[in-house]
């Protein structure tokens, strides 16, 4: 039977050794590298598990009537940027997940899984096994993303950056700017412009006087 899954993919697991006898158990541990690109474990531009970094996985596979119940834990390190001060943020993740991977055709009693409407509705929530294998990547990605903070901070009391000049307020807690009343600022600007006009007028008058003085000297 052909399958779209590649058994060489470290996040693809084979259940053939488990068998289909209800109650059978199998425990697996595996270290994999976090994928990148569209399959990355995280929120782009916010926080995530860096591509190629190790992800430690412990799985418990249990054979049940409908398929294989997979319960697991994943441990990894996420990196991001503080939304307040823009400093690097590192976060250790320890996430739990569980997923049912269903048999493609029928259970051990040979009953079609589409025999009853309620069973068909339950099956919509299951991911089918493909030639006895399942891909853990989408399940693991969902679990990691849900465990990540959407607004990561370097610490709970992070003061962030100055809104006027961008100074890190964690490093300069006494940093501040003098508050200026915008009404006085407008008057100061007007006074400054008037002062400039007066200086220009005085300069013009002085120039005219110099011209007249030179003309009188020539007449003499």
PDB file of C-alpha atoms in Angstrom:
ATOM      1  CA  UNK A   1       0.000   0.000   0.000  1.00  0.00           C
ATOM      2  CA  UNK A   2       1.446   3.366  -1.007  1.00  0.00           C
ATOM      3  CA  UNK A   3       1.592   6.229   1.436  1.00  0.00           C
ATOM      4  CA  UNK A   4       2.272   9.932   1.338  1.00  0.00           C
ATOM      5  CA  UNK A   5       4.252   9.725   4.563  1.00  0.00           C
ATOM      6  CA  UNK A   6       7.994   9.212   4.509  1.00  0.00           C
ATOM      7  CA  UNK A   7       9.204   6.857   7.238  1.00  0.00           C
ATOM      8  CA  UNK A   8      12.590   8.639   7.105  1.00  0.00           C
ATOM      9  CA  UNK A   9      10.965  11.808   8.447  1.00  0.00           C
ATOM     10  CA  UNK A  10      11.847  11.945  12.182  1.00  0.00           C
ATOM     11  CA  UNK A  11       8.341  13.181  13.003  1.00  0.00           C
ATOM     12  CA  UNK A  12       6.683  10.217  11.275  1.00  0.00           C
ATOM     13  CA  UNK A  13       6.058   7.237  13.587  1.00  0.00           C
ATOM     14  CA  UNK A  14       5.269   3.627  12.698  1.00  0.00           C
ATOM     15  CA  UNK A  15       2.645   1.731  14.740  1.00  0.00           C
ATOM     16  CA  UNK A  16       3.135  -1.732  13.230  1.00  0.00           C
ATOM     17  CA  UNK A  17       5.068  -2.966  16.264  1.00  0.00           C
ATOM     18  CA  UNK A  18       2.237  -1.817  18.516  1.00  0.00           C
ATOM     19  CA  UNK A  19      -0.301  -4.021  16.766  1.00  0.00           C
ATOM     20  CA  UNK A  20      -4.070  -3.599  16.794  1.00  0.00           C
ATOM     21  CA  UNK A  21      -4.920  -5.497  19.941  1.00  0.00           C
ATOM     22  CA  UNK A  22      -6.821  -3.088  22.217  1.00  0.00           C
ATOM     23  CA  UNK A  23      -4.813  -2.221  25.308  1.00  0.00           C
ATOM     24  CA  UNK A  24      -1.390  -2.732  23.744  1.00  0.00           C
ATOM     25  CA  UNK A  25       1.097  -0.041  24.772  1.00  0.00           C
ATOM     26  CA  UNK A  26       4.342   1.289  23.349  1.00  0.00           C
ATOM     27  CA  UNK A  27       6.600   4.055  24.648  1.00  0.00           C
ATOM     28  CA  UNK A  28       8.924   6.008  22.379  1.00  0.00           C
ATOM     29  CA  UNK A  29      11.456   8.788  22.911  1.00  0.00           C
ATOM     30  CA  UNK A  30      13.018  10.765  20.117  1.00  0.00           C
ATOM     31  CA  UNK A  31      15.032  13.935  19.638  1.00  0.00           C
ATOM     32  CA  UNK A  32      14.223  15.847  16.452  1.00  0.00           C
ATOM     33  CA  UNK A  33      15.212  19.162  14.901  1.00  0.00           C
ATOM     34  CA  UNK A  34      12.590  21.888  14.791  1.00  0.00           C
ATOM     35  CA  UNK A  35      11.408  22.561  11.235  1.00  0.00           C
ATOM     36  CA  UNK A  36      11.507  25.983   9.629  1.00  0.00           C
ATOM     37  CA  UNK A  37       9.645  27.946   6.994  1.00  0.00           C
ATOM     38  CA  UNK A  38       5.887  27.468   6.853  1.00  0.00           C
ATOM     39  CA  UNK A  39       6.217  24.483   9.197  1.00  0.00           C
ATOM     40  CA  UNK A  40       8.021  26.435  11.920  1.00  0.00           C
ATOM     41  CA  UNK A  41       7.023  25.910  15.535  1.00  0.00           C
ATOM     42  CA  UNK A  42       6.062  29.458  16.470  1.00  0.00           C
ATOM     43  CA  UNK A  43       4.584  32.787  15.464  1.00  0.00           C
ATOM     44  CA  UNK A  44       6.645  34.522  12.792  1.00  0.00           C
ATOM     45  CA  UNK A  45       8.243  37.748  13.954  1.00  0.00           C
ATOM     46  CA  UNK A  46       7.101  37.221  17.552  1.00  0.00           C
ATOM     47  CA  UNK A  47       8.463  34.053  19.170  1.00  0.00           C
ATOM     48  CA  UNK A  48       9.146  30.448  18.229  1.00  0.00           C
ATOM     49  CA  UNK A  49      11.451  27.443  18.363  1.00  0.00           C
ATOM     50  CA  UNK A  50      14.427  28.245  16.086  1.00  0.00           C
ATOM     51  CA  UNK A  51      14.833  26.072  13.027  1.00  0.00           C
ATOM     52  CA  UNK A  52      17.228  23.203  13.687  1.00  0.00           C
ATOM     53  CA  UNK A  53      17.110  23.467  17.475  1.00  0.00           C
ATOM     54  CA  UNK A  54      16.444  20.224  19.392  1.00  0.00           C
ATOM     55  CA  UNK A  55      12.956  19.127  20.407  1.00  0.00           C
ATOM     56  CA  UNK A  56      12.799  16.242  22.883  1.00  0.00           C
ATOM     57  CA  UNK A  57       9.709  14.064  22.481  1.00  0.00           C
ATOM     58  CA  UNK A  58       8.328  11.342  24.764  1.00  0.00           C
ATOM     59  CA  UNK A  59       5.340   9.381  23.415  1.00  0.00           C
ATOM     60  CA  UNK A  60       2.913   6.820  24.792  1.00  0.00           C
ATOM     61  CA  UNK A  61       1.089   4.874  22.070  1.00  0.00           C
ATOM     62  CA  UNK A  62      -2.012   2.940  23.077  1.00  0.00           C
ATOM     63  CA  UNK A  63      -4.010   0.687  20.774  1.00  0.00           C
ATOM     64  CA  UNK A  64      -7.775   1.178  21.145  1.00  0.00           C
ATOM     65  CA  UNK A  65     -10.794  -0.005  19.170  1.00  0.00           C
ATOM     66  CA  UNK A  66     -10.868   3.076  16.924  1.00  0.00           C
ATOM     67  CA  UNK A  67      -7.149   3.416  16.300  1.00  0.00           C
ATOM     68  CA  UNK A  68      -4.032   4.567  18.153  1.00  0.00           C
ATOM     69  CA  UNK A  69      -4.232   7.071  20.996  1.00  0.00           C
ATOM     70  CA  UNK A  70      -1.008   9.099  21.166  1.00  0.00           C
ATOM     71  CA  UNK A  71      -0.171  10.952  24.370  1.00  0.00           C
ATOM     72  CA  UNK A  72       3.070  12.877  24.585  1.00  0.00           C
ATOM     73  CA  UNK A  73       5.284  15.576  25.987  1.00  0.00           C
ATOM     74  CA  UNK A  74       7.661  17.851  24.072  1.00  0.00           C
ATOM     75  CA  UNK A  75      10.467  19.989  25.477  1.00  0.00           C
ATOM     76  CA  UNK A  76      12.162  22.774  23.549  1.00  0.00           C
ATOM     77  CA  UNK A  77      13.591  26.301  23.854  1.00  0.00           C
ATOM     78  CA  UNK A  78      11.805  29.214  22.204  1.00  0.00           C
ATOM     79  CA  UNK A  79      13.331  32.561  21.293  1.00  0.00           C
ATOM     80  CA  UNK A  80      11.687  35.883  20.578  1.00  0.00           C
ATOM     81  CA  UNK A  81      11.684  39.594  21.298  1.00  0.00           C
ATOM     82  CA  UNK A  82      10.181  41.471  24.232  1.00  0.00           C
ATOM     83  CA  UNK A  83       7.204  43.488  22.997  1.00  0.00           C
ATOM     84  CA  UNK A  84       8.040  46.300  25.451  1.00  0.00           C
ATOM     85  CA  UNK A  85      11.800  46.838  25.296  1.00  0.00           C
ATOM     86  CA  UNK A  86      12.680  44.758  22.180  1.00  0.00           C
ATOM     87  CA  UNK A  87      15.353  42.801  24.068  1.00  0.00           C
ATOM     88  CA  UNK A  88      15.825  39.069  23.301  1.00  0.00           C
ATOM     89  CA  UNK A  89      13.556  36.641  25.150  1.00  0.00           C
ATOM     90  CA  UNK A  90      14.245  32.955  25.818  1.00  0.00           C
ATOM     91  CA  UNK A  91      11.570  30.572  27.066  1.00  0.00           C
ATOM     92  CA  UNK A  92      11.769  26.906  28.050  1.00  0.00           C
ATOM     93  CA  UNK A  93       8.746  24.945  26.840  1.00  0.00           C
ATOM     94  CA  UNK A  94       7.321  21.756  28.304  1.00  0.00           C
ATOM     95  CA  UNK A  95       4.059  20.994  26.493  1.00  0.00           C
ATOM     96  CA  UNK A  96       1.634  18.083  26.670  1.00  0.00           C
ATOM     97  CA  UNK A  97      -0.540  16.867  23.817  1.00  0.00           C
ATOM     98  CA  UNK A  98      -2.872  14.025  22.891  1.00  0.00           C
ATOM     99  CA  UNK A  99      -4.270  12.898  19.551  1.00  0.00           C
ATOM    100  CA  UNK A 100      -6.275   9.982  18.202  1.00  0.00           C
ATOM    101  CA  UNK A 101      -5.089   8.475  14.914  1.00  0.00           C
ATOM    102  CA  UNK A 102      -7.838   6.291  13.528  1.00  0.00           C
ATOM    103  CA  UNK A 103      -7.677   3.069  11.532  1.00  0.00           C
ATOM    104  CA  UNK A 104      -8.585   3.817   7.907  1.00  0.00           C
ATOM    105  CA  UNK A 105     -11.362   1.284   7.355  1.00  0.00           C
ATOM    106  CA  UNK A 106     -12.726  -0.540  10.373  1.00  0.00           C
ATOM    107  CA  UNK A 107     -12.039  -1.556  13.954  1.00  0.00           C
ATOM    108  CA  UNK A 108     -10.992  -5.031  15.111  1.00  0.00           C
ATOM    109  CA  UNK A 109     -14.586  -6.250  15.021  1.00  0.00           C
ATOM    110  CA  UNK A 110     -14.834  -5.426  11.334  1.00  0.00           C
ATOM    111  CA  UNK A 111     -17.529  -2.799  11.876  1.00  0.00           C
ATOM    112  CA  UNK A 112     -17.484   0.126   9.488  1.00  0.00           C
ATOM    113  CA  UNK A 113     -16.714   3.373  11.280  1.00  0.00           C
ATOM    114  CA  UNK A 114     -19.383   5.071   9.198  1.00  0.00           C
ATOM    115  CA  UNK A 115     -22.073   2.685  10.428  1.00  0.00           C
ATOM    116  CA  UNK A 116     -23.645   5.251  12.724  1.00  0.00           C
ATOM    117  CA  UNK A 117     -24.065   8.995  12.386  1.00  0.00           C
ATOM    118  CA  UNK A 118     -22.629   9.736  15.831  1.00  0.00           C
ATOM    119  CA  UNK A 119     -19.562   7.621  15.085  1.00  0.00           C
ATOM    120  CA  UNK A 120     -19.080   9.473  11.798  1.00  0.00           C
ATOM    121  CA  UNK A 121     -19.135  12.795  13.658  1.00  0.00           C
ATOM    122  CA  UNK A 122     -16.543  11.521  16.125  1.00  0.00           C
ATOM    123  CA  UNK A 123     -14.339  10.331  13.266  1.00  0.00           C
ATOM    124  CA  UNK A 124     -14.179  13.858  11.846  1.00  0.00           C
ATOM    125  CA  UNK A 125     -11.998  14.792  14.814  1.00  0.00           C
ATOM    126  CA  UNK A 126      -9.578  11.928  14.158  1.00  0.00           C
ATOM    127  CA  UNK A 127      -6.562  11.852  11.848  1.00  0.00           C
ATOM    128  CA  UNK A 128      -6.352   8.616   9.860  1.00  0.00           C
ATOM    129  CA  UNK A 129      -3.288   6.397   9.976  1.00  0.00           C
ATOM    130  CA  UNK A 130      -1.548   5.929   6.651  1.00  0.00           C
ATOM    131  CA  UNK A 131      -0.182   2.439   6.194  1.00  0.00           C
ATOM    132  CA  UNK A 132       0.128   2.194   9.964  1.00  0.00           C
ATOM    133  CA  UNK A 133       2.067   5.453  10.242  1.00  0.00           C
ATOM    134  CA  UNK A 134       1.195   8.916  11.513  1.00  0.00           C
ATOM    135  CA  UNK A 135       2.779  12.351  11.154  1.00  0.00           C
ATOM    136  CA  UNK A 136       3.194  14.090  14.502  1.00  0.00           C
ATOM    137  CA  UNK A 137       4.339  17.416  13.039  1.00  0.00           C
ATOM    138  CA  UNK A 138       0.953  19.245  12.815  1.00  0.00           C
ATOM    139  CA  UNK A 139      -0.091  18.019  16.275  1.00  0.00           C
ATOM    140  CA  UNK A 140       3.227  19.077  17.787  1.00  0.00           C
ATOM    141  CA  UNK A 141       3.150  22.464  16.055  1.00  0.00           C
ATOM    142  CA  UNK A 142      -0.343  23.231  17.377  1.00  0.00           C
ATOM    143  CA  UNK A 143       0.680  22.265  20.917  1.00  0.00           C
ATOM    144  CA  UNK A 144       3.819  24.426  20.850  1.00  0.00           C
ATOM    145  CA  UNK A 145       2.102  27.471  19.324  1.00  0.00           C
ATOM    146  CA  UNK A 146      -0.694  27.326  21.902  1.00  0.00           C
ATOM    147  CA  UNK A 147       1.915  27.224  24.682  1.00  0.00           C
ATOM    148  CA  UNK A 148       3.733  30.328  23.410  1.00  0.00           C
ATOM    149  CA  UNK A 149       2.868  33.821  24.709  1.00  0.00           C
ATOM    150  CA  UNK A 150       1.421  36.052  22.008  1.00  0.00           C
ATOM    151  CA  UNK A 151       3.041  39.088  23.675  1.00  0.00           C
ATOM    152  CA  UNK A 152       6.338  37.870  25.142  1.00  0.00           C
ATOM    153  CA  UNK A 153       8.077  40.048  27.739  1.00  0.00           C
ATOM    154  CA  UNK A 154      11.585  39.774  29.153  1.00  0.00           C
ATOM    155  CA  UNK A 155      10.108  40.133  32.643  1.00  0.00           C
ATOM    156  CA  UNK A 156       6.694  40.901  34.079  1.00  0.00           C
ATOM    157  CA  UNK A 157       7.671  44.398  35.272  1.00  0.00           C
ATOM    158  CA  UNK A 158       9.499  45.423  32.091  1.00  0.00           C
ATOM    159  CA  UNK A 159       9.293  49.220  31.819  1.00  0.00           C
ATOM    160  CA  UNK A 160       9.754  49.254  28.040  1.00  0.00           C
ATOM    161  CA  UNK A 161      11.188  52.113  25.970  1.00  0.00           C
ATOM    162  CA  UNK A 162      10.775  55.870  26.228  1.00  0.00           C
ATOM    163  CA  UNK A 163       8.049  56.860  23.784  1.00  0.00           C
ATOM    164  CA  UNK A 164       9.908  60.058  22.862  1.00  0.00           C
ATOM    165  CA  UNK A 165      13.521  58.966  22.375  1.00  0.00           C
ATOM    166  CA  UNK A 166      13.553  55.160  22.646  1.00  0.00           C
ATOM    167  CA  UNK A 167      15.753  54.941  25.755  1.00  0.00           C
ATOM    168  CA  UNK A 168      15.503  51.603  27.582  1.00  0.00           C
ATOM    169  CA  UNK A 169      13.727  52.502  30.818  1.00  0.00           C
ATOM    170  CA  UNK A 170      14.903  49.300  32.519  1.00  0.00           C
ATOM    171  CA  UNK A 171      18.489  50.525  32.268  1.00  0.00           C
ATOM    172  CA  UNK A 172      17.631  54.186  32.968  1.00  0.00           C
ATOM    173  CA  UNK A 173      14.740  54.198  35.449  1.00  0.00           C
ATOM    174  CA  UNK A 174      15.197  57.928  36.212  1.00  0.00           C
ATOM    175  CA  UNK A 175      15.032  58.942  32.567  1.00  0.00           C
ATOM    176  CA  UNK A 176      12.389  61.564  31.782  1.00  0.00           C
ATOM    177  CA  UNK A 177      11.651  64.577  29.589  1.00  0.00           C
ATOM    178  CA  UNK A 178      10.484  67.983  30.789  1.00  0.00           C
ATOM    179  CA  UNK A 179       6.797  68.314  30.167  1.00  0.00           C
ATOM    180  CA  UNK A 180       5.929  71.391  28.081  1.00  0.00           C
ATOM    181  CA  UNK A 181       2.443  72.870  27.977  1.00  0.00           C
ATOM    182  CA  UNK A 182       1.564  72.997  24.279  1.00  0.00           C
ATOM    183  CA  UNK A 183      -0.183  76.367  24.793  1.00  0.00           C
ATOM    184  CA  UNK A 184       3.021  77.985  26.125  1.00  0.00           C
ATOM    185  CA  UNK A 185       5.036  76.241  23.433  1.00  0.00           C
ATOM    186  CA  UNK A 186       2.907  77.965  20.777  1.00  0.00           C
ATOM    187  CA  UNK A 187       3.401  81.376  22.421  1.00  0.00           C
ATOM    188  CA  UNK A 188       7.148  80.809  22.693  1.00  0.00           C
ATOM    189  CA  UNK A 189       7.275  79.992  19.006  1.00  0.00           C
ATOM    190  CA  UNK A 190       5.337  83.144  18.168  1.00  0.00           C
ATOM    191  CA  UNK A 191       7.632  85.273  20.372  1.00  0.00           C
ATOM    192  CA  UNK A 192      10.653  83.776  18.694  1.00  0.00           C
ATOM    193  CA  UNK A 193       9.365  84.617  15.240  1.00  0.00           C
ATOM    194  CA  UNK A 194       8.568  88.195  16.282  1.00  0.00           C
ATOM    195  CA  UNK A 195      12.060  88.620  17.724  1.00  0.00           C
ATOM    196  CA  UNK A 196      13.579  87.473  14.476  1.00  0.00           C
ATOM    197  CA  UNK A 197      11.484  89.989  12.492  1.00  0.00           C
ATOM    198  CA  UNK A 198      12.579  92.854  14.786  1.00  0.00           C
ATOM    199  CA  UNK A 199      16.230  91.925  14.351  1.00  0.00           C
ATOM    200  CA  UNK A 200      15.773  91.899  10.584  1.00  0.00           C
ATOM    201  CA  UNK A 201      14.131  95.353  10.694  1.00  0.00           C
ATOM    202  CA  UNK A 202      16.912  96.797  12.845  1.00  0.00           C
ATOM    203  CA  UNK A 203      19.477  95.333  10.520  1.00  0.00           C
ATOM    204  CA  UNK A 204      17.686  96.923   7.576  1.00  0.00           C
ATOM    205  CA  UNK A 205      17.576 100.328   9.247  1.00  0.00           C
ATOM    206  CA  UNK A 206      21.267 100.208  10.060  1.00  0.00           C
ATOM    207  CA  UNK A 207      22.066  99.457   6.465  1.00  0.00           C
ATOM    208  CA  UNK A 208      20.036 102.433   5.238  1.00  0.00           C
ATOM    209  CA  UNK A 209      21.886 104.752   7.653  1.00  0.00           C
ATOM    210  CA  UNK A 210      25.236 103.527   6.424  1.00  0.00           C
ATOM    211  CA  UNK A 211      24.238 104.289   2.814  1.00  0.00           C
ATOM    212  CA  UNK A 212      23.143 107.851   3.666  1.00  0.00           C
ATOM    213  CA  UNK A 213      26.343 108.510   5.647  1.00  0.00           C
ATOM    214  CA  UNK A 214      28.520 107.404   2.740  1.00  0.00           C
ATOM    215  CA  UNK A 215      26.559 109.600   0.318  1.00  0.00           C
ATOM    216  CA  UNK A 216      26.994 112.707   2.504  1.00  0.00           C
ATOM    217  CA  UNK A 217      30.763 112.140   2.721  1.00  0.00           C
ATOM    218  CA  UNK A 218      31.019 112.013  -1.062  1.00  0.00           C
ATOM    219  CA  UNK A 219      29.121 115.330  -1.438  1.00  0.00           C
ATOM    220  CA  UNK A 220      31.600 117.051   0.903  1.00  0.00           C
TER     221      UNK A 220
END
